[in-house]
Amino acid sequence: MDTEEPKVYVAVGNDLQDGYRTLDWTLRKWKAQSISIVILHVTYNISIKDFVYTPFGKLPATSLSDEKLEILKKYEQGKTDNLLSKYMGFCGKVKAEILKVEKSDEPVHKLILDLVSRLTITKLVMGLSFMKPSAGKSRTAVSGSYFVHHHMPDYCELFIICGGKLVSLKGENDEGIMEDDQGVKFAKMRERVNFGNLWTKMFSGNGRNPNRLSICSRGPDADSPYSRSTWENCVQEIEIYFQHLASFNLDDASNSEDGDEILQTRAIEPNAAEQIDSNMSVAERTEFMKSKINEAREMIRLKKKETKDDAERCAKAKWAICLCNSRADQLESLTKEDVASRMEIQRDLDSLKEQSCEVIRDVEESKNRLSSLIELQSELSNKLQLSTMAKGHAEAQLEKAVIARAEIVKDIEELRRQRDVLHRRIEFCKEKDAIGMVIRSSELSCAFREYAAEDIRLATEDFSERFRLKCAGDWTNVYRGRLNHASVAIKTLNNGLSEEDFQAKVSFLTAVRHPHLVAVMGCCSELKCIVFEYMPNGNLRDKLFTSQRNYKNCSRARALRWLDRIHIAHEVCLGLSFLHSTEPRPIVHGSLTPSSILLDRNLVAKISGLGLNICDQLNVRSDIRAFGTLLLHLLTGRNWAGLVEKAMALDQTTLMQVLDGNAGIWPLDLAEELAGIALKCLSADQDANRDLRIAGVMKELDEVRKKADGLADKRESEVVTDRCANKEDSNDVPSVFICPIFQ
């Protein structure tokens, strides 16, 4: 069986906003608990002793007929029911019920205490407006709240709410003090003034309105602000005076009975005196007469007091009559104004009726126009449907056209791809024919040939500027020419070499052969020039740096992809490893830069610029450092002045942020491994990497290349496919260009 929800009794008055605030405080107080709210409201039944509010002011209930009084009761009951329904709606989903308590002659604060005892109420939330009487005086509400708080049983929790805030009541020197939940004092209740003091205050010169007895003599204007304020200030006193008069009816009756008794006593006093004279002694008669004198004095005092009270009541009655007459004049003038206002409203109503008739005619016209618009809408809807069908048909045709166009574009791309393949095959066949002719001519000349000066001049058109490729370094001038139907590079030495030095250099270059070293095809002792194989794609420096600026418009310029760069690094490392592994001493290049790395038509890297440098391990480490710098150029595609110093200060993660975007999307793991190898090579002079050899670098690069090839195969890269095809074709290189060791 479910436990019954605890009930919280909430006492609210006729002030709707204050009731809302009281209920809102209650709901917030017990929002975490399941409660049932009982809305407590006191209803006032109109009796003959009460006053009622009418258009003519507040009048006694006896001044109205029973029929009007009944209508007024129903009106007040309906207003109360409407107020309580709003309170119920405010509670929302919380269970709520209404408890009506009829007001009796007993005060409200005593009625609340009786109700708490009878219903055993444990939680009571009381709004301050609940204790206000019909006149709405806050002092009465504060005193009543203090009385309830002082006499509340211990088992009942009392919460007094004012303006939606919890207030507390406490005693201080026989005074009631009311404070809000922040400790701010806002009301104080002193000892209630008795009726005698109030009556004296009303008629004394120190009262609230010392000139109110002269209101009638002033002849107040009904519309004057002074007259209205006077009535509003005195209406409460008039009500108290009326209640006082009602209470005096019983006093007058009792006083009349006392007067009759006094008259009867006075009538029989002579007979008593005669009896006393004959039966009493002198002392007894003296005492008897003294008592009679005291009684006479007391009666005189009472008569004087009664005369004074009658005079005060007469003055008060005159003041009340004068004020009521003034109020009656005001109400009469207000009635006239109301009649005039009603006539004005009637005229406005007639005008509004005429306007409404015009509006009705306008509505009829609008209906006719609306019917025309509906017909037009129907016609437009049919046209829209036809347009939609036509649009759908056009979209279908457009979709077919798009599909056909896509197929055409696809065919065009396929044709372009086939054209590129054919062009590459044609170039390869031409080069293969030229290489075959070179093989045949080389076999006849034992692979190395001494060219005559006339042959060199004829191949370069007498060293024409049109055939010059570059001018730099030890190789003063480089020209392109054709010897025996093959393209060659002819380098002239104009630095004053002797014949012996020239022959020693040629002998050294012809003895060192490797697939990734530029091969020597011959020389001319007369002109001191050496003939090398021609590299169609130029040097690496132009590919990395020039292609980003001026080299973009060149048809043969193609940005090196990340896979090409890994292969170039691997091939350069192969050539450098071959040089460092020669016996009895390693061969040191000494000037390994992107300008000394040449690329053939298949982007195969070969080292050029080799000299006669044979040195110790320190110079070998300089080649390793140069190779590390070359790796940085391949990664970043940049030629900064302080690239090496900045790279040494950065870590691998920061270095990844400056990768060359022209290389495509770098695989981050491969780029990190390549950057690690570069940083290791740059630190070859340090103690930690002093034992670093190019052979160890070669092993790491070989692993990187294998991973790159595997990743490229998965991506089915077109660049990798072309490079693999070209690699297979490169196996047909003549044996004259291959080192005898590898043969």
XYZ file of C-alpha atoms in Angstrom, residues 66-635:
570
model
C -32.892 40.756 -0.742
C -32.840 40.232 -4.519
C -29.898 42.583 -5.038
C -28.148 41.109 -2.038
C -28.522 37.612 -3.501
C -27.152 38.783 -6.862
C -24.218 40.366 -5.050
C -23.569 37.117 -3.144
C -23.519 35.100 -6.404
C -21.164 37.642 -7.970
C -18.754 37.470 -5.035
C -18.923 33.646 -5.055
C -18.136 33.504 -8.789
C -15.211 35.866 -8.347
C -13.894 33.677 -5.517
C -14.294 30.480 -7.595
C -12.433 32.090 -10.515
C -9.624 33.124 -8.171
C -9.325 29.622 -6.705
C -9.331 28.005 -10.176
C -6.351 30.203 -11.114
C -4.570 29.076 -7.940
C -5.275 25.440 -8.852
C -3.941 25.962 -12.377
C -0.778 27.559 -11.018
C 0.056 24.367 -9.093
C 0.493 22.509 -12.410
C 1.181 18.797 -12.044
C 1.393 18.936 -8.227
C -1.672 17.410 -6.564
C -3.827 20.206 -5.113
C -7.203 20.637 -3.430
C -9.218 23.565 -2.076
C -10.413 24.033 1.503
C -12.951 26.855 1.954
C -13.477 28.232 5.448
C -16.429 30.499 6.084
C -15.667 33.672 8.005
C -17.580 33.963 11.258
C -17.622 36.648 13.918
C -14.375 35.188 15.240
C -11.184 36.947 14.024
C -9.183 35.340 11.207
C -6.113 34.642 13.345
C -8.178 32.749 15.927
C -9.969 30.917 13.120
C -6.604 29.741 11.749
C -5.488 28.483 15.160
C -8.739 26.540 15.615
C -8.328 25.033 12.146
C -4.730 23.948 12.903
C -5.868 22.222 16.087
C -8.910 20.579 14.505
C -7.131 19.262 11.349
C -3.750 18.653 13.060
C -1.937 20.664 10.404
C 1.835 20.058 10.479
C 2.922 22.421 7.679
C 1.257 25.799 7.081
C 2.421 28.392 4.536
C 0.547 31.683 5.049
C 0.716 34.694 2.784
C 0.719 38.059 4.538
C -2.215 39.241 2.408
C -4.282 36.380 3.868
C -4.414 38.216 7.219
C -5.385 41.566 5.696
C -9.018 42.614 6.271
C -11.156 43.971 3.488
C -9.743 47.444 4.070
C -6.262 46.034 3.409
C -4.316 47.532 6.339
C -0.844 46.039 6.686
C -0.663 46.736 10.451
C -3.650 44.458 11.100
C -2.039 41.746 8.946
C 1.262 42.019 10.826
C -0.400 41.899 14.233
C -2.560 38.940 13.199
C 0.489 37.097 11.797
C 2.370 37.760 15.018
C -0.570 36.409 17.063
C -0.697 33.206 14.957
C 3.068 32.807 15.241
C 3.000 33.305 19.012
C 0.142 30.825 19.679
C 1.003 28.212 17.012
C 1.317 24.631 18.415
C 4.776 23.056 18.432
C 3.842 20.279 16.011
C 2.996 22.754 13.224
C 5.666 24.405 11.075
C 4.595 27.949 10.150
C 6.035 29.778 7.118
C 4.924 33.411 6.649
C 5.491 34.696 3.088
C 5.515 38.345 2.043
C 6.137 39.229 -1.607
C 7.395 35.706 -2.363
C 10.010 35.794 0.454
C 10.098 34.008 3.800
C 9.825 36.361 6.794
C 10.447 35.759 10.481
C 8.609 37.122 13.534
C 10.252 37.777 16.878
C 9.523 39.759 20.050
C 11.529 42.779 21.119
C 10.497 44.816 24.198
C 6.823 43.890 23.896
C 6.810 44.730 20.213
C 6.305 42.413 17.221
C 9.081 42.716 14.636
C 8.836 41.208 11.153
C 11.972 40.560 9.090
C 12.489 39.032 5.635
C 14.844 36.137 4.847
C 17.798 38.550 4.627
C 17.232 40.023 8.117
C 15.795 43.327 6.893
C 13.127 44.706 9.266
C 10.061 45.882 7.351
C 7.149 45.888 9.868
C 6.682 46.543 13.571
C 3.515 45.940 15.617
C 2.966 48.013 18.724
C 0.335 47.611 21.414
C -3.091 47.935 19.877
C -4.819 51.261 20.573
C -8.120 50.798 22.408
C -11.406 52.178 21.186
C -11.453 54.986 23.719
C -8.124 56.332 22.522
C -9.262 56.053 18.897
C -12.483 57.901 19.726
C -10.555 60.640 21.546
C -8.129 60.868 18.614
C -10.970 61.314 16.156
C -12.434 64.312 17.989
C -9.326 65.872 19.537
C -7.440 68.771 18.037
C -4.347 66.562 17.636
C -6.121 64.093 15.358
C -5.238 63.128 11.856
C -7.550 65.770 10.322
C -8.116 68.661 12.819
C -10.289 70.585 10.356
C -12.640 67.815 9.372
C -15.550 69.238 11.449
C -15.593 72.290 9.237
C -15.997 70.367 5.959
C -19.640 71.287 5.586
C -18.991 74.976 6.042
C -16.405 74.923 3.239
C -18.876 73.661 0.629
C -16.473 71.219 -1.110
C -16.530 70.745 -4.835
C -17.394 67.204 -5.882
C -14.633 67.139 -8.476
C -11.915 68.767 -6.353
C -8.903 66.602 -5.443
C -9.218 67.808 -1.835
C -12.760 66.460 -1.544
C -11.858 63.056 -2.999
C -8.795 62.702 -0.791
C -10.847 63.715 2.259
C -13.385 60.993 1.581
C -10.714 58.368 0.996
C -8.922 59.338 4.217
C -12.079 59.311 6.339
C -13.955 56.328 4.897
C -12.304 53.950 7.384
C -13.206 56.198 10.296
C -16.799 56.401 9.098
C -16.964 52.628 8.952
C -15.609 52.362 12.501
C -18.063 55.031 13.605
C -20.962 53.065 12.074
C -19.912 49.918 13.894
C -19.582 51.977 17.073
C -23.129 53.248 16.678
C -24.402 49.729 16.212
C -22.714 48.670 19.427
C -24.153 51.653 21.277
C -27.736 50.479 20.727
C -27.371 47.865 23.460
C -25.552 50.310 25.725
C -28.375 52.818 25.371
C -30.902 50.164 26.358
C -28.930 49.182 29.435
C -28.422 52.837 30.336
C -32.148 53.466 30.095
C -32.818 50.572 32.473
C -30.232 51.950 34.894
C -31.893 55.357 34.682
C -35.290 53.885 35.519
C -33.805 52.163 38.526
C -32.217 55.423 39.640
C -35.548 57.244 39.229
C -37.332 54.564 41.231
C -34.646 54.808 43.897
C -35.012 58.544 43.989
C -38.789 58.188 44.238
C -38.628 55.999 47.318
C -35.812 57.926 48.950
C -38.095 60.295 51.001
C -39.980 57.347 52.590
C -36.646 55.701 53.435
C -35.444 58.920 55.005
C -38.554 59.140 57.154
C -38.059 55.541 58.317
C -34.394 56.159 58.997
C -35.147 59.258 61.065
C -37.370 57.323 63.456
C -35.333 54.157 63.802
C -31.653 55.174 63.548
C -29.296 56.923 65.857
C -27.491 60.096 64.995
C -24.313 58.307 63.990
C -26.182 55.861 61.828
C -28.132 58.648 60.171
C -24.867 60.488 59.543
C -23.290 57.463 57.864
C -26.437 56.850 55.897
C -26.532 60.427 54.651
C -22.828 60.283 53.701
C -23.464 57.200 51.609
C -26.414 58.907 49.939
C -24.300 61.959 49.209
C -21.583 59.772 47.642
C -24.194 58.050 45.522
C -25.512 61.422 44.404
C -21.987 62.589 43.509
C -21.347 59.408 41.538
C -24.629 59.873 39.700
C -23.731 63.483 38.911
C -20.307 62.350 37.583
C -21.951 59.726 35.389
C -24.459 62.239 34.073
C -21.663 64.700 33.223
C -19.732 61.967 31.417
C -22.872 60.896 29.578
C -23.554 64.513 28.581
C -19.967 64.857 27.313
C -20.199 61.589 25.376
C -23.502 62.704 23.858
C -21.901 65.970 22.771
C -18.962 64.121 21.187
C -21.307 61.698 19.441
C -23.388 64.599 18.171
C -20.286 66.332 16.763
C -19.112 63.096 15.195
C -22.572 62.492 13.696
C -22.641 65.990 12.216
C -19.177 65.432 10.746
C -20.189 62.066 9.256
C -23.457 63.464 7.846
C -21.636 66.400 6.268
C -19.011 64.107 4.745
C -21.659 61.683 3.443
C -23.633 64.568 1.897
C -20.447 65.751 0.205
C -19.826 62.214 -1.037
C -23.419 61.995 -2.287
C -22.887 65.195 -4.274
C -19.724 63.700 -5.715
C -21.504 60.510 -6.672
C -24.333 62.494 -8.259
C -21.858 64.429 -10.396
C -20.108 61.172 -11.255
C -23.470 59.678 -12.217
C -24.113 62.580 -14.559
C -20.675 62.164 -16.068
C -21.349 58.447 -16.425
C -24.638 59.155 -18.238
C -22.844 61.562 -20.578
C -20.113 59.012 -21.114
C -22.694 56.333 -21.879
C -24.284 58.610 -24.490
C -20.856 59.242 -26.012
C -20.152 55.499 -26.018
C -23.512 54.887 -27.682
C -22.607 57.352 -30.419
C -19.254 55.632 -30.847
C -21.050 52.292 -30.972
C -23.350 53.521 -33.732
C -20.295 54.740 -35.634
C -18.641 51.367 -35.157
C -21.750 49.635 -36.456
C -21.594 51.719 -39.615
C -17.923 50.890 -39.973
C -18.679 47.208 -39.445
C -21.258 47.350 -42.242
C -18.622 48.838 -44.508
C -16.185 46.125 -43.440
C -18.809 43.469 -44.254
C -19.229 44.937 -47.737
C -15.446 44.959 -48.156
C -15.324 41.321 -47.040
C -17.909 40.361 -49.639
C -15.876 42.094 -52.328
C -12.746 40.353 -51.059
C -14.558 37.013 -51.279
C -15.418 37.686 -54.904
C -11.828 38.617 -55.656
C -10.670 35.541 -53.770
C -12.848 33.268 -55.888
C -11.306 34.839 -58.991
C -7.846 34.281 -57.564
C -8.716 30.644 -56.803
C -9.698 30.104 -60.425
C -6.478 31.782 -61.533
C -4.520 29.602 -59.090
C -6.101 26.472 -60.521
C -5.132 27.549 -64.031
C -1.577 28.348 -62.936
C -1.396 25.017 -61.111
C -2.208 23.171 -64.338
C 0.451 25.150 -66.158
C 2.924 24.445 -63.375
C 2.207 20.726 -63.628
C 2.866 20.809 -67.358
C 6.070 22.786 -66.752
C 7.162 20.261 -64.114
C 6.664 17.403 -66.545
C 8.642 19.274 -69.193
C 11.365 20.021 -66.644
C 11.576 16.347 -65.683
C 11.900 15.350 -69.321
C 14.609 17.990 -69.837
C 16.468 16.824 -66.725
C 16.396 13.252 -67.976
C 17.828 14.351 -71.316
C 20.434 16.455 -69.490
C 21.424 13.474 -67.351
C 21.848 11.364 -70.469
C 23.953 14.124 -72.021
C 26.111 14.324 -68.880
C 26.644 10.561 -68.922
C 27.537 10.693 -72.608
C 29.923 13.569 -71.990
C 31.581 11.668 -69.136
C 32.086 8.682 -71.414
C 33.555 10.943 -74.094
C 35.921 12.539 -71.552
C 36.915 9.073 -70.377
C 37.648 8.015 -73.964
C 39.662 11.195 -74.502
C 41.731 10.495 -71.399
C 42.345 6.937 -72.545
C 43.416 8.189 -75.968
C 45.760 10.702 -74.354
C 47.259 7.983 -72.174
C 47.789 5.773 -75.219
C 49.333 8.716 -77.067
C 51.770 9.343 -74.211
C 52.676 5.639 -74.151
C 53.323 5.694 -77.894
C 55.434 8.835 -77.589
C 57.525 7.222 -74.863
C 57.953 4.086 -76.937
C 58.987 6.125 -79.971
C 61.547 8.044 -77.921
C 62.777 4.810 -76.388
C 63.149 3.201 -79.825
C 65.050 6.203 -81.140
C 67.352 6.160 -78.150
C 67.760 2.409 -78.435
C 68.766 2.729 -82.082
C 71.264 5.418 -81.163
C 72.650 3.282 -78.350
C 72.983 0.357 -80.766
C 74.963 2.491 -83.136
C 77.164 3.647 -80.257
C 77.725 0.015 -79.278
C 78.789 -0.940 -82.725
C 81.105 2.055 -83.036
C 82.448 1.537 -79.516
C 83.211 -2.097 -80.084
C 85.314 -1.071 -83.054
C 87.180 1.503 -80.936
C 87.593 -0.602 -77.750
C 84.971 1.417 -75.751
C 87.131 4.557 -75.361
C 88.089 6.825 -78.177
C 90.467 9.648 -78.787
C 88.543 12.214 -80.822
C 90.146 14.610 -83.229
C 89.771 18.324 -82.776
C 87.836 18.498 -86.033
C 85.267 15.990 -84.760
C 84.748 18.007 -81.582
C 84.336 21.285 -83.447
C 81.959 19.674 -85.908
C 79.843 18.192 -83.080
C 79.539 21.562 -81.294
C 79.461 23.731 -84.441
C 82.800 25.206 -83.382
C 81.693 25.580 -79.747
C 78.647 27.621 -80.618
C 76.869 29.444 -77.808
C 73.692 27.718 -78.922
C 75.118 24.384 -77.766
C 76.667 25.566 -74.503
C 74.920 24.064 -71.466
C 76.678 25.810 -68.559
C 79.860 27.460 -67.355
C 80.961 26.780 -63.785
C 83.674 25.366 -61.545
C 86.575 23.232 -62.658
C 84.659 22.230 -65.791
C 84.798 25.614 -67.356
C 82.374 25.090 -70.253
C 79.967 22.280 -71.079
C 78.566 21.856 -74.594
C 76.037 19.528 -76.096
C 76.975 17.723 -79.283
C 76.396 14.634 -81.396
C 79.136 12.089 -82.071
C 78.470 8.873 -83.981
C 74.714 9.652 -84.042
C 74.550 9.910 -80.248
C 74.045 12.930 -77.955
C 77.104 13.627 -75.777
C 78.264 16.265 -73.268
C 81.666 17.819 -74.035
C 83.477 19.554 -71.171
C 86.477 21.784 -71.905
C 89.244 22.451 -69.382
C 90.650 25.957 -69.694
C 92.485 26.182 -66.373
C 96.023 25.684 -67.770
C 96.391 21.928 -67.111
C 99.529 20.317 -68.377
C 99.368 17.374 -70.754
C 100.436 14.986 -68.012
C 97.795 16.241 -65.575
C 95.143 16.041 -68.275
C 96.067 12.480 -69.188
C 96.141 11.500 -65.500
C 92.657 12.931 -65.001
C 91.314 11.127 -68.061
C 92.921 7.872 -66.957
C 91.354 8.221 -63.508
C 87.861 8.943 -64.867
C 87.983 6.072 -67.365
C 89.076 3.671 -64.622
C 86.133 4.539 -62.327
C 82.877 3.214 -63.799
C 79.536 2.661 -62.068
C 75.850 2.796 -63.155
C 75.361 5.864 -60.958
C 78.533 7.692 -62.043
C 78.532 9.719 -65.270
C 80.447 7.586 -67.842
C 83.401 8.885 -69.922
C 83.116 8.097 -73.674
C 86.335 9.706 -74.873
C 88.570 12.755 -74.918
C 90.442 15.201 -77.157
C 94.006 15.877 -76.002
C 94.483 18.677 -78.504
C 91.546 20.757 -77.186
C 91.847 19.381 -73.602
C 88.196 18.332 -73.495
C 86.501 15.179 -72.200
C 83.404 13.532 -73.758
C 80.742 12.269 -71.310
C 77.365 10.631 -71.803
C 74.526 13.163 -72.159
C 71.929 13.441 -69.318
C 68.641 14.739 -70.845
C 66.987 15.874 -67.582
C 69.849 18.093 -66.450
C 70.975 18.406 -62.858
C 69.012 17.936 -59.628
C 69.358 21.559 -58.626
C 67.327 22.744 -61.614
C 64.676 20.111 -60.916
C 64.279 21.020 -57.236
C 64.640 24.776 -57.201
C 64.280 26.268 -60.669
C 61.058 24.370 -61.471
C 59.252 26.268 -58.711
C 59.813 29.632 -60.415
C 61.037 30.096 -64.004
C 61.030 26.423 -64.924
C 57.248 26.050 -64.641
C 56.504 27.015 -68.230
C 59.054 24.592 -69.661
C 57.404 21.576 -71.324
C 60.041 19.107 -70.113
C 59.860 20.307 -66.506
C 58.073 17.905 -64.192
C 58.076 18.203 -60.413
C 59.829 15.316 -58.736
C 57.362 13.140 -56.821
C 58.200 11.794 -53.380
C 58.890 8.307 -54.786
C 61.327 9.726 -57.394
C 63.169 11.589 -54.641
C 63.576 8.437 -52.528
C 64.967 6.581 -55.565
C 67.359 9.462 -56.349
C 68.643 9.444 -52.753
C 69.116 5.670 -52.925
C 70.962 5.860 -56.266
C 73.252 8.694 -55.132
C 74.047 6.707 -51.981
C 74.931 3.691 -54.192
C 77.402 5.761 -56.238
C 78.886 7.368 -53.127
C 79.212 3.974 -51.422
C 81.084 2.672 -54.476
C 83.566 5.580 -54.286
C 84.177 5.149 -50.562
C 84.748 1.382 -50.914
C 87.646 1.600 -53.424
C 91.062 0.188 -52.524
C 93.672 0.920 -51.342
C 92.102 4.263 -50.338
C 88.535 5.599 -50.616
C 87.723 8.150 -53.296
C 86.215 11.343 -51.880
C 84.002 13.471 -54.113
C 84.555 16.634 -52.061
C 81.797 18.766 -53.642
C 78.606 16.716 -53.558
C 75.734 19.183 -54.253
C 72.436 19.064 -56.151
C 74.289 20.642 -59.131
C 76.636 17.618 -59.341
C 73.727 15.106 -59.507
C 72.585 14.561 -63.124
C 69.369 12.840 -64.237
C 68.857 10.801 -67.389
C 65.593 10.574 -69.322
C 64.243 8.037 -66.800
C 65.214 10.227 -63.780
C 68.046 7.841 -62.868
C 70.602 9.771 -60.786
C 74.321 9.787 -61.625
C 77.149 11.608 -59.860
C 79.339 14.002 -61.858
C 82.186 16.395 -61.065
C 84.487 13.656 -59.759
C 88.129 14.792 -59.239
C 91.413 13.312 -58.023
C 90.737 13.733 -54.301
C 92.092 10.795 -52.216
C 92.147 11.598 -48.541
C 91.579 10.331 -44.983
C 88.507 9.507 -42.929
C 87.816 13.159 -42.088
C 87.102 13.969 -45.714
C 84.951 10.858 -46.001
C 82.766 12.289 -43.233
C 82.508 15.533 -45.212
C 80.903 13.537 -48.070
C 78.474 12.016 -45.557
C 77.543 15.482 -44.275
C 77.043 16.675 -47.871
C 74.800 13.666 -48.475
C 72.732 14.646 -45.394
C 72.344 18.151 -46.830
C 71.231 16.603 -50.141
C 68.540 14.623 -48.297
C 67.249 17.859 -46.729
C 67.014 19.439 -50.195
C 65.031 16.434 -51.438
C 62.645 16.634 -48.448
